[in-house]
Amino acid sequence: MSLEIKNLEKAYKNGVKALDKVSLTIPKGMFGLLGPNGAGKSTLMRTVATLQSPDKGEIFFEGIDVLKDPMSLRRILGYLPQEFGVYPKVSGERLLNYFANLKGISSKSDRSKLIGEILELTNLTEVRKKYVSGYSGGMKQRFGIAQLLLNNPKLIIVDEPTAGLDPAERVRFLNILREIGSRNTVIFSTHIVEDVKDLCHEVAIMNGGRILHRKSPVNAVNAIDGRVWTTSIKSEDLDSTKEKHQILSSSYNRDDSINIRIYSENHPGGEFIPAKPQLDDVYFLILKEASETPTLTI
Ligand code: ADP
């Protein structure tokens, strides 16, 4: 049940190359597409969801040639865009019932069984009688998932689902995706490293329309073990430290000193001590190296 993306290219009319020979194999499970704003994530997801056409390339899913036969993909696709429409003053349960009817689930008992299961899975059972228009941002996101599950999709694409959610709601939402991902292919995009850390079997890092890196979070972190170092410096020394070292990230302390993490194959000298690498380090390193060597693909 893997999704095969081959050499996708897309340039917008304004000249922005949003997809630059993107090739990816995405297996069953949760797949995270990580990248900063403008990386090309939405373009890639909308293209896979058959909402826009690439200039070149191919996409296959379960024997379907997606670009040649978009209707077949749409039948098994669930797509949750970054922004979706205004919801009416109708309860969550009634609205799902309405959509299920539209989808042709004509037996009332089949509908209520399915909707009951979906409400349970998306943690909305308690608020099922409340108007969707009054749902919180997180509940609306979960309702979006509930809605697409009515289709029993095999491929689920969710664009930046955690943007704007508070931490508890974020975790709740991601856990729902994980549950769905145990049976299907779920791709979700995010600019938050934390989102993909524990949840995704695999992650691709994207920027400038290119896939820069693709590994499991664990392997990605292990690959830089022994090469991340940390120390605390005075804030006025930041510029000179930047010249000498490849800084991955920095954070201010209360006393105005700065904790820095750097990448170095060997001990960088001075006060540096080894740091346990994290996925953030991989992310910053990959983005940095790619911006310094524009043709690099790791
Ligand atoms: P992301 O989802 O990672 O933020 P996008 O796919 O939205 O990235 O955008 C990739 C690049 O393409 C950005 O530079 C963006 O400004 C540009 N872009 C996106 N959509 C359009 C469009 N319809 N017309 C022109 N440029 C676009």
GROMACS .gro file of C-alpha atoms and ligand atoms in nm:
model
  325
    1MET     CA    1   0.000   0.000   0.000
    2SER     CA    2   0.277   0.242  -0.073
    3LEU     CA    3   0.256   0.572  -0.251
    4GLU     CA    4   0.513   0.629  -0.525
    5ILE     CA    5   0.595   0.984  -0.623
    6LYS     CA    6   0.833   1.015  -0.915
    7ASN     CA    7   1.014   1.325  -1.037
    8LEU     CA    8   0.735   1.572  -0.973
    9GLU     CA    9   0.798   1.920  -1.101
   10LYS     CA   10   0.588   2.231  -1.064
   11ALA     CA   11   0.667   2.593  -1.138
   12TYR     CA   12   0.402   2.856  -1.070
   13LYS     CA   13   0.338   3.132  -1.321
   14ASN     CA   14   0.534   3.378  -1.107
   15GLY     CA   15   0.843   3.160  -1.162
   16VAL     CA   16   0.852   2.995  -0.817
   17LYS     CA   17   0.967   2.637  -0.852
   18ALA     CA   18   0.751   2.478  -0.582
   19LEU     CA   19   0.840   2.118  -0.673
   20ASP     CA   20   1.185   2.038  -0.804
   21LYS     CA   21   1.214   1.673  -0.910
   22VAL     CA   22   1.042   1.538  -0.601
   23SER     CA   23   1.062   1.161  -0.568
   24LEU     CA   24   0.935   0.980  -0.260
   25THR     CA   25   0.816   0.635  -0.165
   26ILE     CA   26   0.572   0.655   0.122
   27PRO     CA   27   0.480   0.327   0.294
   28LYS     CA   28   0.177   0.241   0.504
   29GLY     CA   29   0.173   0.418   0.840
   30MET     CA   30   0.234   0.772   0.950
   31PHE     CA   31   0.458   0.976   0.729
   32GLY     CA   32   0.564   1.327   0.826
   33LEU     CA   33   0.659   1.589   0.571
   34LEU     CA   34   0.861   1.844   0.759
   35GLY     CA   35   0.967   2.181   0.625
   36PRO     CA   36   0.949   2.556   0.684
   37ASN     CA   37   0.680   2.778   0.536
   38GLY     CA   38   0.714   2.802   0.161
   39ALA     CA   39   0.899   2.469   0.133
   40GLY     CA   40   0.648   2.328  -0.114
   41LYS     CA   41   0.461   2.097   0.122
   42SER     CA   42   0.110   2.216   0.034
   43THR     CA   43   0.188   2.206  -0.335
   44LEU     CA   44   0.305   1.847  -0.301
   45MET     CA   45   0.002   1.745  -0.098
   46ARG     CA   46  -0.248   1.917  -0.326
   47THR     CA   47  -0.082   1.749  -0.622
   48VAL     CA   48  -0.106   1.403  -0.466
   49ALA     CA   49  -0.467   1.482  -0.370
   50THR     CA   50  -0.531   1.552  -0.743
   51LEU     CA   51  -0.635   1.911  -0.675
   52GLN     CA   52  -0.366   2.054  -0.897
   53SER     CA   53  -0.152   1.921  -1.179
   54PRO     CA   54   0.226   1.908  -1.185
   55ASP     CA   55   0.425   2.011  -1.491
   56LYS     CA   56   0.597   1.674  -1.496
   57GLY     CA   57   0.620   1.351  -1.302
   58GLU     CA   58   0.415   1.051  -1.197
   59ILE     CA   59   0.224   0.934  -0.892
   60PHE     CA   60   0.111   0.578  -0.821
   61PHE     CA   61  -0.096   0.440  -0.536
   62GLU     CA   62  -0.213   0.080  -0.516
   63GLY     CA   63  -0.196   0.026  -0.887
   64ILE     CA   64  -0.365   0.357  -0.966
   65ASP     CA   65  -0.188   0.593  -1.202
   66VAL     CA   66  -0.302   0.897  -1.006
   67LEU     CA   67  -0.241   1.168  -1.265
   68LYS     CA   68  -0.405   0.970  -1.544
   69ASP     CA   69  -0.695   0.842  -1.336
   70PRO     CA   70  -0.762   1.094  -1.058
   71MET     CA   71  -1.120   0.972  -1.002
   72SER     CA   72  -1.001   0.631  -0.885
   73LEU     CA   73  -0.774   0.791  -0.629
   74ARG     CA   74  -1.044   1.030  -0.508
   75ARG     CA   75  -1.262   0.734  -0.418
   76ILE     CA   76  -1.008   0.614  -0.162
   77LEU     CA   77  -0.864   0.949  -0.060
   78GLY     CA   78  -0.925   1.156   0.249
   79TYR     CA   79  -0.781   1.506   0.226
   80LEU     CA   80  -0.793   1.765   0.501
   81PRO     CA   81  -0.672   2.101   0.373
   82GLN     CA   82  -0.507   2.366   0.585
   83GLU     CA   83  -0.819   2.576   0.587
   84PHE     CA   84  -1.165   2.452   0.542
   85GLY     CA   85  -1.502   2.614   0.516
   86VAL     CA   86  -1.741   2.764   0.760
   87TYR     CA   87  -1.945   2.513   0.954
   88PRO     CA   88  -2.318   2.548   0.997
   89LYS     CA   89  -2.521   2.558   1.315
   90VAL     CA   90  -2.581   2.187   1.306
   91SER     CA   91  -2.467   1.928   1.558
   92GLY     CA   92  -2.159   1.720   1.475
   93GLU     CA   93  -2.360   1.401   1.476
   94ARG     CA   94  -2.628   1.540   1.242
   95LEU     CA   95  -2.376   1.681   1.003
   96LEU     CA   96  -2.193   1.348   0.982
   97ASN     CA   97  -2.526   1.178   0.926
   98TYR     CA   98  -2.598   1.419   0.643
   99PHE     CA   99  -2.260   1.355   0.478
  100ALA     CA  100  -2.300   0.978   0.520
  101ASN     CA  101  -2.635   1.003   0.346
  102LEU     CA  102  -2.476   1.196   0.060
  103LYS     CA  103  -2.215   0.925   0.030
  104GLY     CA  104  -2.491   0.677  -0.021
  105ILE     CA  105  -2.488   0.493   0.309
  106SER     CA  106  -2.862   0.447   0.301
  107SER     CA  107  -2.924   0.213   0.595
  108LYS     CA  108  -2.994   0.413   0.910
  109SER     CA  109  -2.843   0.149   1.139
  110ASP     CA  110  -2.525   0.125   0.924
  111ARG     CA  111  -2.495   0.502   0.939
  112SER     CA  112  -2.538   0.530   1.312
  113LYS     CA  113  -2.293   0.242   1.378
  114LEU     CA  114  -2.028   0.398   1.154
  115ILE     CA  115  -2.081   0.748   1.294
  116GLY     CA  116  -2.067   0.617   1.650
  117GLU     CA  117  -1.731   0.451   1.579
  118ILE     CA  118  -1.591   0.759   1.407
  119LEU     CA  119  -1.704   0.994   1.685
  120GLU     CA  120  -1.537   0.763   1.936
  121LEU     CA  121  -1.212   0.747   1.737
  122THR     CA  122  -1.195   1.124   1.697
  123ASN     CA  123  -1.285   1.187   2.059
  124LEU     CA  124  -1.600   1.379   1.973
  125THR     CA  125  -1.863   1.155   2.132
  126GLU     CA  126  -1.917   1.395   2.419
  127VAL     CA  127  -1.976   1.696   2.197
  128ARG     CA  128  -2.169   1.517   1.924
  129LYS     CA  129  -2.492   1.706   2.006
  130LYS     CA  130  -2.323   2.045   1.999
  131TYR     CA  131  -2.318   2.275   1.698
  132VAL     CA  132  -2.003   2.231   1.489
  133SER     CA  133  -1.991   2.611   1.448
  134GLY     CA  134  -1.923   2.634   1.822
  135TYR     CA  135  -1.643   2.376   1.826
  136SER     CA  136  -1.293   2.485   1.931
  137GLY     CA  137  -1.016   2.487   1.668
  138GLY     CA  138  -0.898   2.145   1.780
  139MET     CA  139  -1.247   1.998   1.773
  140LYS     CA  140  -1.300   2.137   1.424
  141GLN     CA  141  -0.978   1.969   1.310
  142ARG     CA  142  -1.094   1.643   1.462
  143PHE     CA  143  -1.431   1.688   1.298
  144GLY     CA  144  -1.248   1.730   0.967
  145ILE     CA  145  -1.090   1.391   1.024
  146ALA     CA  146  -1.425   1.239   1.127
  147GLN     CA  147  -1.577   1.366   0.804
  148LEU     CA  148  -1.309   1.219   0.583
  149LEU     CA  149  -1.322   0.883   0.762
  150LEU     CA  150  -1.680   0.837   0.637
  151ASN     CA  151  -1.520   0.752   0.304
  152ASN     CA  152  -1.312   0.474   0.457
  153PRO     CA  153  -1.007   0.621   0.284
  154LYS     CA  154  -0.689   0.424   0.227
  155LEU     CA  155  -0.476   0.731   0.168
  156ILE     CA  156  -0.514   1.021   0.407
  157ILE     CA  157  -0.347   1.355   0.350
  158VAL     CA  158  -0.355   1.622   0.617
  159ASP     CA  159  -0.197   1.960   0.555
  160GLU     CA  160  -0.047   2.137   0.859
  161PRO     CA  161  -0.311   1.999   1.096
  162THR     CA  162  -0.145   2.115   1.415
  163ALA     CA  163  -0.099   2.482   1.326
  164GLY     CA  164  -0.274   2.689   1.588
  165LEU     CA  165  -0.358   2.402   1.822
  166ASP     CA  166  -0.266   2.417   2.189
  167PRO     CA  167  -0.022   2.148   2.311
  168ALA     CA  168  -0.282   1.916   2.465
  169GLU     CA  169  -0.504   1.937   2.159
  170ARG     CA  170  -0.202   1.882   1.935
  171VAL     CA  171  -0.114   1.558   2.112
  172ARG     CA  172  -0.478   1.445   2.102
  173PHE     CA  173  -0.498   1.515   1.730
  174LEU     CA  174  -0.171   1.340   1.650
  175ASN     CA  175  -0.276   1.035   1.849
  176ILE     CA  176  -0.587   1.009   1.636
  177LEU     CA  177  -0.373   1.023   1.323
  178ARG     CA  178  -0.149   0.753   1.468
  179GLU     CA  179  -0.449   0.530   1.527
  180ILE     CA  180  -0.565   0.582   1.169
  181GLY     CA  181  -0.209   0.536   1.044
  182SER     CA  182  -0.193   0.185   1.187
  183ARG     CA  183  -0.431   0.078   0.908
  184ASN     CA  184  -0.369   0.326   0.628
  185THR     CA  185  -0.118   0.551   0.463
  186VAL     CA  186  -0.128   0.886   0.639
  187ILE     CA  187   0.081   1.178   0.519
  188PHE     CA  188   0.083   1.494   0.717
  189SER     CA  189   0.283   1.809   0.675
  190THR     CA  190   0.416   2.026   0.949
  191HIS     CA  191   0.680   2.284   1.028
  192ILE     CA  192   0.694   2.160   1.389
  193VAL     CA  193   0.972   1.905   1.448
  194GLU     CA  194   0.803   1.792   1.767
  195ASP     CA  195   0.505   1.666   1.565
  196VAL     CA  196   0.702   1.402   1.380
  197LYS     CA  197   0.947   1.304   1.653
  198ASP     CA  198   0.762   1.025   1.824
  199LEU     CA  199   0.476   0.959   1.589
  200CYS     CA  200   0.616   0.901   1.244
  201HIS     CA  201   0.791   0.589   1.124
  202GLU     CA  202   0.941   0.797   0.852
  203VAL     CA  203   0.996   1.159   0.783
  204ALA     CA  204   1.106   1.363   0.484
  205ILE     CA  205   1.254   1.707   0.520
  206MET     CA  206   1.164   1.943   0.240
  207ASN     CA  207   1.270   2.292   0.142
  208GLY     CA  208   1.293   2.495  -0.176
  209GLY     CA  209   1.075   2.240  -0.355
  210ARG     CA  210   1.322   1.960  -0.291
  211ILE     CA  211   1.331   1.657  -0.065
  212LEU     CA  212   1.652   1.709   0.127
  213HIS     CA  213   1.644   1.411   0.355
  214ARG     CA  214   1.433   1.106   0.418
  215LYS     CA  215   1.483   0.869   0.708
  216SER     CA  216   1.314   0.741   1.018
  217PRO     CA  217   1.350   0.996   1.300
  218VAL     CA  218   1.552   0.743   1.502
  219ASN     CA  219   1.800   0.671   1.222
  220ALA     CA  220   1.830   1.038   1.137
  221VAL     CA  221   1.921   1.118   1.496
  222ASN     CA  222   2.161   0.823   1.526
  223ALA     CA  223   2.340   0.934   1.212
  224ILE     CA  224   2.467   1.249   1.383
  225ASP     CA  225   2.545   1.090   1.719
  226GLY     CA  226   2.875   1.223   1.857
  227ARG     CA  227   2.867   1.532   1.635
  228VAL     CA  228   2.647   1.766   1.833
  229TRP     CA  229   2.807   1.980   2.101
  230THR     CA  230   2.677   2.234   2.342
  231THR     CA  231   2.801   2.515   2.561
  232SER     CA  232   2.688   2.840   2.709
  233ILE     CA  233   2.834   3.166   2.577
  234LYS     CA  234   2.795   3.537   2.649
  235SER     CA  235   2.543   3.700   2.419
  236GLU     CA  236   2.804   3.943   2.286
  237ASP     CA  237   3.014   3.646   2.168
  238LEU     CA  238   2.741   3.506   1.945
  239ASP     CA  239   2.862   3.664   1.622
  240SER     CA  240   3.222   3.554   1.665
  241THR     CA  241   3.106   3.203   1.761
  242LYS     CA  242   2.894   3.190   1.446
  243GLU     CA  243   3.202   3.258   1.239
  244LYS     CA  244   3.393   2.970   1.398
  245HIS     CA  245   3.123   2.707   1.438
  246GLN     CA  246   2.823   2.566   1.261
  247ILE     CA  247   2.550   2.669   1.504
  248LEU     CA  248   2.237   2.456   1.489
  249SER     CA  249   2.029   2.639   1.746
  250SER     CA  250   2.056   2.883   2.031
  251SER     CA  251   1.840   2.979   2.325
  252TYR     CA  252   1.872   3.260   2.573
  253ASN     CA  253   1.909   3.190   2.944
  254ARG     CA  254   1.767   3.413   3.215
  255ASP     CA  255   2.106   3.571   3.285
  256ASP     CA  256   2.137   3.681   2.919
  257SER     CA  257   2.389   3.408   2.837
  258ILE     CA  258   2.307   3.185   2.540
  259ASN     CA  259   2.302   2.809   2.516
  260ILE     CA  260   2.419   2.701   2.175
  261ARG     CA  261   2.423   2.368   1.999
  262ILE     CA  262   2.670   2.321   1.720
  263TYR     CA  263   2.756   2.052   1.467
  264SER     CA  264   3.116   1.934   1.447
  265GLU     CA  265   3.265   1.600   1.348
  266ASN     CA  266   3.541   1.641   1.605
  267HIS     CA  267   3.558   1.804   1.945
  268PRO     CA  268   3.529   2.175   1.868
  269GLY     CA  269   3.758   2.271   2.158
  270GLY     CA  270   3.689   2.521   2.432
  271GLU     CA  271   3.410   2.457   2.677
  272PHE     CA  272   3.198   2.242   2.449
  273ILE     CA  273   3.054   1.921   2.585
  274PRO     CA  274   2.887   1.643   2.384
  275ALA     CA  275   2.509   1.675   2.349
  276LYS     CA  276   2.259   1.399   2.285
  277PRO     CA  277   2.141   1.463   1.931
  278GLN     CA  278   1.774   1.540   1.870
  279LEU     CA  279   1.560   1.554   1.560
  280ASP     CA  280   1.569   1.936   1.579
  281ASP     CA  281   1.946   1.916   1.529
  282VAL     CA  282   1.901   1.703   1.217
  283TYR     CA  283   1.637   1.943   1.085
  284PHE     CA  284   1.846   2.257   1.135
  285LEU     CA  285   2.156   2.087   0.997
  286ILE     CA  286   1.983   1.967   0.683
  287LEU     CA  287   1.821   2.305   0.616
  288LYS     CA  288   2.148   2.485   0.675
  289GLU     CA  289   2.358   2.258   0.458
  290ALA     CA  290   2.104   2.274   0.178
  291SER     CA  291   2.095   2.654   0.186
  292GLU     CA  292   2.475   2.666   0.171
  293THR     CA  293   2.507   2.413  -0.112
  294PRO     CA  294   2.201   2.462  -0.331
  295THR     CA  295   2.253   2.146  -0.536
  296LEU     CA  296   2.304   1.914  -0.241
  297THR     CA  297   2.064   1.626  -0.190
  298ILE     CA  298   2.128   1.397   0.102
  299ADP     P1  299   0.439   2.517   0.217
  299ADP     O1  300   0.311   2.441   0.219
  299ADP     O2  301   0.558   2.433   0.251
  299ADP     O3  302   0.434   2.643   0.298
  299ADP     P2  303   0.367   2.592  -0.057
  299ADP     O4  304   0.353   2.470  -0.141
  299ADP     O5  305   0.242   2.657  -0.008
  299ADP     O6  306   0.467   2.561   0.065
  299ADP     O7  307   0.448   2.701  -0.139
  299ADP     C1  308   0.570   2.673  -0.206
  299ADP     C2  309   0.615   2.796  -0.281
  299ADP     O8  310   0.525   2.820  -0.390
  299ADP     C3  311   0.616   2.924  -0.198
  299ADP     O9  312   0.723   3.004  -0.242
  299ADP     C4  313   0.482   2.988  -0.232
  299ADP    O10  314   0.489   3.128  -0.218
  299ADP     C5  315   0.466   2.948  -0.377
  299ADP     N1  316   0.323   2.931  -0.416
  299ADP     C6  317   0.232   2.851  -0.357
  299ADP     N2  318   0.114   2.858  -0.420
  299ADP     C7  319   0.130   2.946  -0.522
  299ADP     C8  320   0.045   2.996  -0.626
  299ADP     N3  321  -0.082   2.957  -0.637
  299ADP     N4  322   0.098   3.087  -0.711
  299ADP     C9  323   0.226   3.126  -0.702
  299ADP     N5  324   0.313   3.084  -0.608
  299ADP    C10  325   0.265   2.994  -0.519
   0.00000   0.00000   0.00000
